[in-house]
PDB file of C-alpha atoms in Angstrom:
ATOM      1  CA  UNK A  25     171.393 -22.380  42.105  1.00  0.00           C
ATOM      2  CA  UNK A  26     169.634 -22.317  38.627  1.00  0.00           C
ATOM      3  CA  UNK A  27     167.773 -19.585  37.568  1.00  0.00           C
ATOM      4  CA  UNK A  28     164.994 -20.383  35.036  1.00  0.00           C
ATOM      5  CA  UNK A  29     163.872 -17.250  33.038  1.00  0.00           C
ATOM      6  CA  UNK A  30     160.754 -16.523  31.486  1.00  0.00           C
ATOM      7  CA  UNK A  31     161.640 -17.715  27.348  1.00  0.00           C
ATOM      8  CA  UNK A  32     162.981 -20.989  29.167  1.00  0.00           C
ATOM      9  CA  UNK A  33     159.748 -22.045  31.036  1.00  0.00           C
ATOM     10  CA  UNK A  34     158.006 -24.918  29.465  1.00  0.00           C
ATOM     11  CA  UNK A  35     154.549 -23.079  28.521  1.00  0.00           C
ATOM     12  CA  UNK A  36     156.503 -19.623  27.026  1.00  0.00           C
ATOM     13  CA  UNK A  37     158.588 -22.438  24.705  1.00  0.00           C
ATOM     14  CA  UNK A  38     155.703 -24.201  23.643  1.00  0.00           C
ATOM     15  CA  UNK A  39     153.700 -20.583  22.739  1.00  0.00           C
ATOM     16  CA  UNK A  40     157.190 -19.737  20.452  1.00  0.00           C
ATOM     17  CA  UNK A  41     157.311 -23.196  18.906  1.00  0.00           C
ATOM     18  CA  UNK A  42     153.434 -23.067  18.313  1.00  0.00           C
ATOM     19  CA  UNK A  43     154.316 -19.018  16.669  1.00  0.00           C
ATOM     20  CA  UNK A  44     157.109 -20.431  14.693  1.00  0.00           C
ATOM     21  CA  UNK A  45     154.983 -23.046  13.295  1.00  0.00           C
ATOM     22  CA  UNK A  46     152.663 -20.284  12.192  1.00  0.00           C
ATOM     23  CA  UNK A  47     155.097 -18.309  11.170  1.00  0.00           C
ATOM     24  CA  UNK A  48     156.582 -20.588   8.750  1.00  0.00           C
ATOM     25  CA  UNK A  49     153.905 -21.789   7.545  1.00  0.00           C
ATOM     26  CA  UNK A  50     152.937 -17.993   6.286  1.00  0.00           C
ATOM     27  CA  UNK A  51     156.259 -17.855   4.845  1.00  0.00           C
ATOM     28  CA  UNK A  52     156.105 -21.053   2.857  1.00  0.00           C
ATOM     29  CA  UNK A  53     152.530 -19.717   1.376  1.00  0.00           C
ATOM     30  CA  UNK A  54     154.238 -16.476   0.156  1.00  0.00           C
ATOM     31  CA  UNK A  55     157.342 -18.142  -1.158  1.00  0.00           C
ATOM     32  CA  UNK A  56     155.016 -20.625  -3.227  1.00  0.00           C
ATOM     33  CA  UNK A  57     152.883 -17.738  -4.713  1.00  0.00           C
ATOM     34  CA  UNK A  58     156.008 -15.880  -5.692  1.00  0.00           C
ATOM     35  CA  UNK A  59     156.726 -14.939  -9.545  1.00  0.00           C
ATOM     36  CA  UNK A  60     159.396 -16.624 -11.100  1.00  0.00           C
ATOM     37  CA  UNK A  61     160.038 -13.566 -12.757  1.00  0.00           C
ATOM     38  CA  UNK A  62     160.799 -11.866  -9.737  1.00  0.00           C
ATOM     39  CA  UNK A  63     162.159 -14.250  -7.551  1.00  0.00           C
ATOM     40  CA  UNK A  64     165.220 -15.330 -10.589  1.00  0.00           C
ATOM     41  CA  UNK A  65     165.040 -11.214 -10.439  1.00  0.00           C
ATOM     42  CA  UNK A  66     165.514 -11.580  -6.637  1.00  0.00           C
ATOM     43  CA  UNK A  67     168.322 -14.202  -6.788  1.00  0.00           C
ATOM     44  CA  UNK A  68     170.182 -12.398  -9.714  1.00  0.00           C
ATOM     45  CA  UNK A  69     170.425  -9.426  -7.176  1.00  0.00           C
ATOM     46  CA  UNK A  70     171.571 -11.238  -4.065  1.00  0.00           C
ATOM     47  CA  UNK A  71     173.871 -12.974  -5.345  1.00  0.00           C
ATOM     48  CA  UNK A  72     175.463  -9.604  -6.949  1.00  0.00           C
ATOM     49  CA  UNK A  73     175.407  -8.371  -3.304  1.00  0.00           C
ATOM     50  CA  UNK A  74     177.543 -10.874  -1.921  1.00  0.00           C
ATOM     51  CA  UNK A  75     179.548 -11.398  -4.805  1.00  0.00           C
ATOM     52  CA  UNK A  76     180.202  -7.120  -4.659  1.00  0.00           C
ATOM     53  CA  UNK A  77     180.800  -7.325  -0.599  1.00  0.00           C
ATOM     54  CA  UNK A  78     184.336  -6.804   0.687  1.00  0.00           C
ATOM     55  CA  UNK A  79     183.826  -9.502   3.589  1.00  0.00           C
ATOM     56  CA  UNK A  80     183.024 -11.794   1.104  1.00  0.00           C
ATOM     57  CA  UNK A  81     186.430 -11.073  -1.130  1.00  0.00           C
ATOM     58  CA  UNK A  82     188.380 -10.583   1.377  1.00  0.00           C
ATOM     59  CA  UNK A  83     187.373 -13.751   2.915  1.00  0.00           C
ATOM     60  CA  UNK A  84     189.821 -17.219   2.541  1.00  0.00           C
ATOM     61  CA  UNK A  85     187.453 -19.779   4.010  1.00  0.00           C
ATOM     62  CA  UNK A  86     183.683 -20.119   4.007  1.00  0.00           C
ATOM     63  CA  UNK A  87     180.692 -22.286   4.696  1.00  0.00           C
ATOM     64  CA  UNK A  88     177.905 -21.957   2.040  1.00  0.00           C
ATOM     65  CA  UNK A  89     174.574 -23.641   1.829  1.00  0.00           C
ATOM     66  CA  UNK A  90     173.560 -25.288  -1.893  1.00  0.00           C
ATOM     67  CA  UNK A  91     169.790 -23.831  -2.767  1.00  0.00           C
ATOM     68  CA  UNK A  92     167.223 -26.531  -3.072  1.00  0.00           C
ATOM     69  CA  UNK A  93     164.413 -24.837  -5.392  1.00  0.00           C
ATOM     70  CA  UNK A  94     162.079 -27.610  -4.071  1.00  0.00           C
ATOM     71  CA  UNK A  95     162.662 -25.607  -0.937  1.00  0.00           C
ATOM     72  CA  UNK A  96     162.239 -22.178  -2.367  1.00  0.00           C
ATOM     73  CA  UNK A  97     165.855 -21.271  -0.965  1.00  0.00           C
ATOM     74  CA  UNK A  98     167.761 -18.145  -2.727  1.00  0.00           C
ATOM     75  CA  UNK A  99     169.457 -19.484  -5.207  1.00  0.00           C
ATOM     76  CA  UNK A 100     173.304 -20.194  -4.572  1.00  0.00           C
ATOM     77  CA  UNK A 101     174.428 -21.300  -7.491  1.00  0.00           C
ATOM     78  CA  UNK A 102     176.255 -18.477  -9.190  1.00  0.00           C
ATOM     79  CA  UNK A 103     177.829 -17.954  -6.113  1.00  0.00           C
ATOM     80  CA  UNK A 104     179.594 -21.001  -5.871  1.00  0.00           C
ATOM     81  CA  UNK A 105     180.307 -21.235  -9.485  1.00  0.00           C
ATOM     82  CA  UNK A 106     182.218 -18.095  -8.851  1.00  0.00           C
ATOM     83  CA  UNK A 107     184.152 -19.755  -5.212  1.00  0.00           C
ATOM     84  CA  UNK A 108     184.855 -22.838  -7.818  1.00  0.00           C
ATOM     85  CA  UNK A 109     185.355 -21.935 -11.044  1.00  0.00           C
ATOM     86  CA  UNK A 110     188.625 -20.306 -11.963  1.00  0.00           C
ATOM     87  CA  UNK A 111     188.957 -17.732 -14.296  1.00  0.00           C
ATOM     88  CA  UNK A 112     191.694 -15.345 -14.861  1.00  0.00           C
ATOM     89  CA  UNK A 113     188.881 -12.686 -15.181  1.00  0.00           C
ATOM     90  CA  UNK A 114     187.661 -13.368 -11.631  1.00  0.00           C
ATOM     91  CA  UNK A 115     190.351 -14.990  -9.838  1.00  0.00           C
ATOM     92  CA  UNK A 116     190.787 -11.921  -7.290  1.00  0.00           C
ATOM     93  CA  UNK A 117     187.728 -13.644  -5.550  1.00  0.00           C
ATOM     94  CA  UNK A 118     188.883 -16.952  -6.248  1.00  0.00           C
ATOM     95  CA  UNK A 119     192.291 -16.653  -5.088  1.00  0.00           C
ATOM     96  CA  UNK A 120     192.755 -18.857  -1.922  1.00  0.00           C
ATOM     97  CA  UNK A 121     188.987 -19.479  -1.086  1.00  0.00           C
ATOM     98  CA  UNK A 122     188.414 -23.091   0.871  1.00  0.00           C
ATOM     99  CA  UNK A 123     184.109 -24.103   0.637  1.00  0.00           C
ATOM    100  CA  UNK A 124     182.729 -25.808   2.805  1.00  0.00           C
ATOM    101  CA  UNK A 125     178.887 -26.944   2.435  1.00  0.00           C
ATOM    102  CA  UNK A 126     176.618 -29.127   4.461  1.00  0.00           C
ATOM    103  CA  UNK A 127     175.971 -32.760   4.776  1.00  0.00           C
ATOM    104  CA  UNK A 128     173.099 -33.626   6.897  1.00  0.00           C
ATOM    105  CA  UNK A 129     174.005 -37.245   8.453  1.00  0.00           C
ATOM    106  CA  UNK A 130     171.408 -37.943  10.756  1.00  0.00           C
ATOM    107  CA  UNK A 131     167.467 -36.509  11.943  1.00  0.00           C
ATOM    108  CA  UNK A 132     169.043 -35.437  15.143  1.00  0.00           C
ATOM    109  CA  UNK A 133     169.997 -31.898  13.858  1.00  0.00           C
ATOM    110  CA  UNK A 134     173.641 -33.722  13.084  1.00  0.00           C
ATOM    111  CA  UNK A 135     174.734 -31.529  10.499  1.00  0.00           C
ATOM    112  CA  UNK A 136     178.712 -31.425   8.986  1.00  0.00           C
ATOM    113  CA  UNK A 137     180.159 -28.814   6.543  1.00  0.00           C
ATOM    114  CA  UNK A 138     182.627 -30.753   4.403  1.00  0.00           C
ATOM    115  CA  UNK A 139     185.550 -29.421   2.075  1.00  0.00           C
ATOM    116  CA  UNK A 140     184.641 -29.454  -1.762  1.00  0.00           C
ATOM    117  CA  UNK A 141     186.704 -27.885  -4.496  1.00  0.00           C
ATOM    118  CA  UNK A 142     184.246 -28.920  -7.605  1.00  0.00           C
ATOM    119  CA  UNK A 143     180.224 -29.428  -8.264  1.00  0.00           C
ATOM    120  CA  UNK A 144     181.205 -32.507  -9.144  1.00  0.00           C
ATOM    121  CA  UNK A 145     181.998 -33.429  -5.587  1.00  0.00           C
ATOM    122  CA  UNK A 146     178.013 -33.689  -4.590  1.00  0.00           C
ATOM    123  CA  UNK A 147     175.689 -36.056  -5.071  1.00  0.00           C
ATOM    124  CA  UNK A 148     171.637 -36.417  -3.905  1.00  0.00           C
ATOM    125  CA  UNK A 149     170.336 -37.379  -0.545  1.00  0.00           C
ATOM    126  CA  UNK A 150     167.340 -39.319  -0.063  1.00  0.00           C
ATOM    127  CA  UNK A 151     165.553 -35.702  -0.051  1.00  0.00           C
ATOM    128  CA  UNK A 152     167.059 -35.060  -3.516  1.00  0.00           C
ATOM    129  CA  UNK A 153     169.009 -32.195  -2.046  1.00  0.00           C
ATOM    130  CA  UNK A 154     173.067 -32.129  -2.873  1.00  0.00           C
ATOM    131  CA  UNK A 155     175.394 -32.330  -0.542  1.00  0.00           C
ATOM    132  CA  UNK A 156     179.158 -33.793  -0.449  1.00  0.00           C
ATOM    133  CA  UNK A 157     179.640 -37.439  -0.445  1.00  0.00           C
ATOM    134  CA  UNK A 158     181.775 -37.954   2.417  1.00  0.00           C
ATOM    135  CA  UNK A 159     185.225 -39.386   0.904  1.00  0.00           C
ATOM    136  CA  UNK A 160     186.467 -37.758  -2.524  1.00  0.00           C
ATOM    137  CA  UNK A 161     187.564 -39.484  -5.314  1.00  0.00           C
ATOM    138  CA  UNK A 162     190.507 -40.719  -4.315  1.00  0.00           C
ATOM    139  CA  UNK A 163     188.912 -42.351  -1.400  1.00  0.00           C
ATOM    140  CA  UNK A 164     189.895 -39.583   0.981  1.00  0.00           C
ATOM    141  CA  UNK A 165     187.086 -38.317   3.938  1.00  0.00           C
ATOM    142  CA  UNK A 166     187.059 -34.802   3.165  1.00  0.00           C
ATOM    143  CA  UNK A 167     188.040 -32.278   5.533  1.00  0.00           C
ATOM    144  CA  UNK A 168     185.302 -31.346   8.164  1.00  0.00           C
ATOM    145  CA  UNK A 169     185.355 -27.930   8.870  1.00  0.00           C
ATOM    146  CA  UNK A 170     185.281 -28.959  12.571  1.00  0.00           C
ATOM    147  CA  UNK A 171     188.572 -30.668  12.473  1.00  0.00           C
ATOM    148  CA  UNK A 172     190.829 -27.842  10.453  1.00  0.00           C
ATOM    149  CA  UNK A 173     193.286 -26.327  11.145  1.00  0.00           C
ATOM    150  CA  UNK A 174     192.085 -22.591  10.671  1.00  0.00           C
ATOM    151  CA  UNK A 175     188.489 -21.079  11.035  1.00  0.00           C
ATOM    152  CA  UNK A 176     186.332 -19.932   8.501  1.00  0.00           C
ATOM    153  CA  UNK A 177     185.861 -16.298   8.410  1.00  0.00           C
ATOM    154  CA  UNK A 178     182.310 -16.529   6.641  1.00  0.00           C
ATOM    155  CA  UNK A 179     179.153 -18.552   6.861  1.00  0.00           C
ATOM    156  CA  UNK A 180     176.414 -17.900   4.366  1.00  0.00           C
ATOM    157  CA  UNK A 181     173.146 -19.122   5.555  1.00  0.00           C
ATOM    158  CA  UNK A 182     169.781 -19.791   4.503  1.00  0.00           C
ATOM    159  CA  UNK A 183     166.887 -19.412   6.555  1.00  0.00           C
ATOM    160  CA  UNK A 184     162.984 -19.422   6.271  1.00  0.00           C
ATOM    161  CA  UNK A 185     162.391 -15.669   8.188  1.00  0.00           C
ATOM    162  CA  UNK A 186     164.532 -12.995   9.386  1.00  0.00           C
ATOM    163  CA  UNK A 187     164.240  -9.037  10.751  1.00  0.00           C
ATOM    164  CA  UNK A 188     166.980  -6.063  10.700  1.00  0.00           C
ATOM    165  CA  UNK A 189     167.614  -7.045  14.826  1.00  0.00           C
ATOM    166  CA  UNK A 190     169.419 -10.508  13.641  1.00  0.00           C
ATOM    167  CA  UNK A 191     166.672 -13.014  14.257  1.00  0.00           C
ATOM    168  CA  UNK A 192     166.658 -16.347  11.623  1.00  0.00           C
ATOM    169  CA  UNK A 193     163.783 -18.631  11.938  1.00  0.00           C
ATOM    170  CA  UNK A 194     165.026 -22.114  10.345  1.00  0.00           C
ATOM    171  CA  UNK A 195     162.827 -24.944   8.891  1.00  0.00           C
ATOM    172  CA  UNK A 196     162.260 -26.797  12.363  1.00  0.00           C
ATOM    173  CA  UNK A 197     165.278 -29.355  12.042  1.00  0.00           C
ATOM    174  CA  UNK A 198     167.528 -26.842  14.148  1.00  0.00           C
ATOM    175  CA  UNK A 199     170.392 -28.455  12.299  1.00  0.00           C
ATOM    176  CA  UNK A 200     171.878 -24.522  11.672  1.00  0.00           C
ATOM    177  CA  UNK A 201     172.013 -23.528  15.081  1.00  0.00           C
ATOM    178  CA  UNK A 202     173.184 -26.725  16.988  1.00  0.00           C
ATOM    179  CA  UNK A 203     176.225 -27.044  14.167  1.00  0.00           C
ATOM    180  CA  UNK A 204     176.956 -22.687  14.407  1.00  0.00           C
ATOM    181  CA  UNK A 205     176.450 -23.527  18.629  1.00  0.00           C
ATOM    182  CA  UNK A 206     179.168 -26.401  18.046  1.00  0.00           C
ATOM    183  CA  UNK A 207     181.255 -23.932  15.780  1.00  0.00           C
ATOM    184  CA  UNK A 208     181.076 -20.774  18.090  1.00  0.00           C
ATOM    185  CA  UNK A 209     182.735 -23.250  21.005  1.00  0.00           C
ATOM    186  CA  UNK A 210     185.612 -24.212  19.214  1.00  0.00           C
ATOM    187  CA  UNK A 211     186.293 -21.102  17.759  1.00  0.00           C
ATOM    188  CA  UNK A 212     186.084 -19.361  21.509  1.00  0.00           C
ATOM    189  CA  UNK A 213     187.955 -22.650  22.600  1.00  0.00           C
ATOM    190  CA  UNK A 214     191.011 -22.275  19.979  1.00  0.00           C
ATOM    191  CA  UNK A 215     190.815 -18.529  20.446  1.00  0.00           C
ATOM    192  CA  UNK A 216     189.921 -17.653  16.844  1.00  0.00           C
ATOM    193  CA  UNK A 217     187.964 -14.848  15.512  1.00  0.00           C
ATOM    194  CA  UNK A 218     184.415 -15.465  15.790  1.00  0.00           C
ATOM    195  CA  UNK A 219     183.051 -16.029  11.881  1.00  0.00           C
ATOM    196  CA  UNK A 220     180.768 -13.423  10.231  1.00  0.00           C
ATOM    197  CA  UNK A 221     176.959 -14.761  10.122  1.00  0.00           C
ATOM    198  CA  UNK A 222     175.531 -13.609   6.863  1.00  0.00           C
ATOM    199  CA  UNK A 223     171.782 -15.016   5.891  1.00  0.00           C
ATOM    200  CA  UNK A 224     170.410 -14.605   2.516  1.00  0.00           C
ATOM    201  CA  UNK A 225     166.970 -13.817   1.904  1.00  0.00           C
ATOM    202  CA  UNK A 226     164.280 -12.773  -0.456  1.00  0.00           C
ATOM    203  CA  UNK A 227     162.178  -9.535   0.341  1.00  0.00           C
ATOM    204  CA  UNK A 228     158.764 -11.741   1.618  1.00  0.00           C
ATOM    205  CA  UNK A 229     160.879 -13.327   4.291  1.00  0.00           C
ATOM    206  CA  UNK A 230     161.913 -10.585   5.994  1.00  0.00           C
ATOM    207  CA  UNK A 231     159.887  -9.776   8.849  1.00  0.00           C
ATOM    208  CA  UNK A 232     159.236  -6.638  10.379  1.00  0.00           C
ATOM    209  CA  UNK A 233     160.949  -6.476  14.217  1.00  0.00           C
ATOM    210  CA  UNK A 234     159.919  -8.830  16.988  1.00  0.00           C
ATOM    211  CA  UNK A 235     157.966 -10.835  14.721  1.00  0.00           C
ATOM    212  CA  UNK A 236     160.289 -13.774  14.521  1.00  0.00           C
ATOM    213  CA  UNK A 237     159.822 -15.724  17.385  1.00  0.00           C
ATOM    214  CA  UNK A 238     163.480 -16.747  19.754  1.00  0.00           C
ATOM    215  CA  UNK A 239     163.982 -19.634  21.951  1.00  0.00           C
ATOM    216  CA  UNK A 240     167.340 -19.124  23.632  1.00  0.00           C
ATOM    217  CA  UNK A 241     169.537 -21.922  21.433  1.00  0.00           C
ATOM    218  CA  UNK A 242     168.518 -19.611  18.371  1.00  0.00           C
ATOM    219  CA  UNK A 243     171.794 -18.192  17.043  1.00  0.00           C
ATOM    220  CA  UNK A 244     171.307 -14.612  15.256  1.00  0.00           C
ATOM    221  CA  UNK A 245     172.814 -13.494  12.520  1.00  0.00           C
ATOM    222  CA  UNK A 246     175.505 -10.230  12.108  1.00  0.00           C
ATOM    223  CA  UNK A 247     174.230  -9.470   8.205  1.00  0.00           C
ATOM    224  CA  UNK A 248     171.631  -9.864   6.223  1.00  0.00           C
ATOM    225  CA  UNK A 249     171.388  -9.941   2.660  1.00  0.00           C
ATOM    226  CA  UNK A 250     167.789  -8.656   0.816  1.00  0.00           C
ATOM    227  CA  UNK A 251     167.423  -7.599  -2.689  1.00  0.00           C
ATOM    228  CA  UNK A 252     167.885  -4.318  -1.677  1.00  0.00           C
ATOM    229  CA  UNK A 253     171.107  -4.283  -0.458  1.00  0.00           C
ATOM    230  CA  UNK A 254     173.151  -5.395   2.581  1.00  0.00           C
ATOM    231  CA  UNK A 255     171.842  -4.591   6.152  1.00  0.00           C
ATOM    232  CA  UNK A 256     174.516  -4.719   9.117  1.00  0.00           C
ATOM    233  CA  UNK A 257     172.960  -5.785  11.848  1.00  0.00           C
ATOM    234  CA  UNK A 258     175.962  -6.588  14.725  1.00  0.00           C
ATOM    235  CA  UNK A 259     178.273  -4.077  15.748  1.00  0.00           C
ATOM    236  CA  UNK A 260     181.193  -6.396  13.646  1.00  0.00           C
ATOM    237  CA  UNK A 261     178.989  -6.018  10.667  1.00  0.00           C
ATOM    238  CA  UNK A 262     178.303  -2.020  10.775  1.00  0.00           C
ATOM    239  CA  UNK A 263     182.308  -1.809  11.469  1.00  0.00           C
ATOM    240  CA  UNK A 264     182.614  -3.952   8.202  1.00  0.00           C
ATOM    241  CA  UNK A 265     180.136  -2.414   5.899  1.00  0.00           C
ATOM    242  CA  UNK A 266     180.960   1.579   6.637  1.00  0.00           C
TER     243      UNK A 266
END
């Protein structure tokens, strides 16, 4: 027997699609009237955070999202400068590090994270955002992160809104949580440690609690990352950040 519970019925998941809608479209209003000033201010410091964060030097293997400034994302491009770019100055956070970022291959929330070890490696979609071509220059398909041979033990993730409980309210594609639903299987299924969540955000999109809406395929985070600092949110992330 099937039980249905109240956030699956068909009238409570129209009333959280029709708050989400709202929701982001508040979000995309404040992220438009923000200073340039403050958000290159904003990304400077984020990207600091993350770069500073044990999890994230201690990590070997990581999925990272390339910022679109069309789509007011926080910027990720220092970031991956750093994952790419050797340097002896920095290469204790270089050391060993395997990126993988998305390619979006179809409007049915089909999303991949593919292996790249240079800028170089991306070129423009249709939407002008970059993302890998799929075979390297040698011809090669690059490695999907689905098919490796280890897990990843970080994903960093953008995101539209978020609150200190773990909530992430996407664009509306869902591509994020059907590829971290398809991700969590195989890790449970290959009986790897679970990776740690980590969204990025500016200070307008966080929320205060229970203002994000939740349908039950959204997948919360364990971290999030503000201006302001780090905030653990899961009980792996408050072990990691003490």
């Amino acid at each position: 027997m099937t039980t249905t519970t109240s956030a699956d019925h068909p009238l409570n998941l129209d009333a959280i699609f029709k708050q989400k809608k709202a929701l982001r479209s508040k979000v995309r209003r404040d992220l438009k009237s923000m200073d340039p000033t403050l958000r290159s201010k904003e990304d400077d410091a984020v990207q600091n955070l993350v770069l500073e964060a044990p999890w994230f030097k201690s990590c070997q293997k990581l999925c990272a999202y390339i910022s679109c400034s069309a789509l007011r994302e926080v910027d990720t491009s220092k970031l991956l400068a750093q994952i790419l770019n050797y340097s002896s100055k920095d290469d204790y956070l270089q050391m060993g590090k395997t990126l993988y970022v998305p390619r979006v291959e179809d409007k049915n929330s089909h999303m991949r994270m593919l292996k790249i070890s240079s800028m170089d490696d991306l070129i423009a979609n249709s939407m002008n955002i970059l993302e890998p071509a799929p075979m390297d220059a040698e011809g090669k398909e690059r490695e999907d992160v689905m098919l490796a041979d280890h897990p990843v033990d970080l994903l960093l993730l953008p995101g539209l809104a978020f609150d200190k409980s773990g909530r992430r309210l996407g664009r509306g594609g869902g591509y994020y949580d059907a590829f971290l639903t398809r991700y969590q299987g195989l890790v449970k299924e290959r009986k790897w440690k679970q990776p740690f969540l980590v969204a990025v955000s500016y200070s307008v999109q966080i929320m205060d609690e229970g203002v994000v809406p939740v349908t039950p395929n959204d997948v919360f985070v364990d971290a999030l990352v503000s201006p302001s600092g780090v905030i653990p949110i899961s009980a792996a992330a408050k072990a990691r950040c003490q």
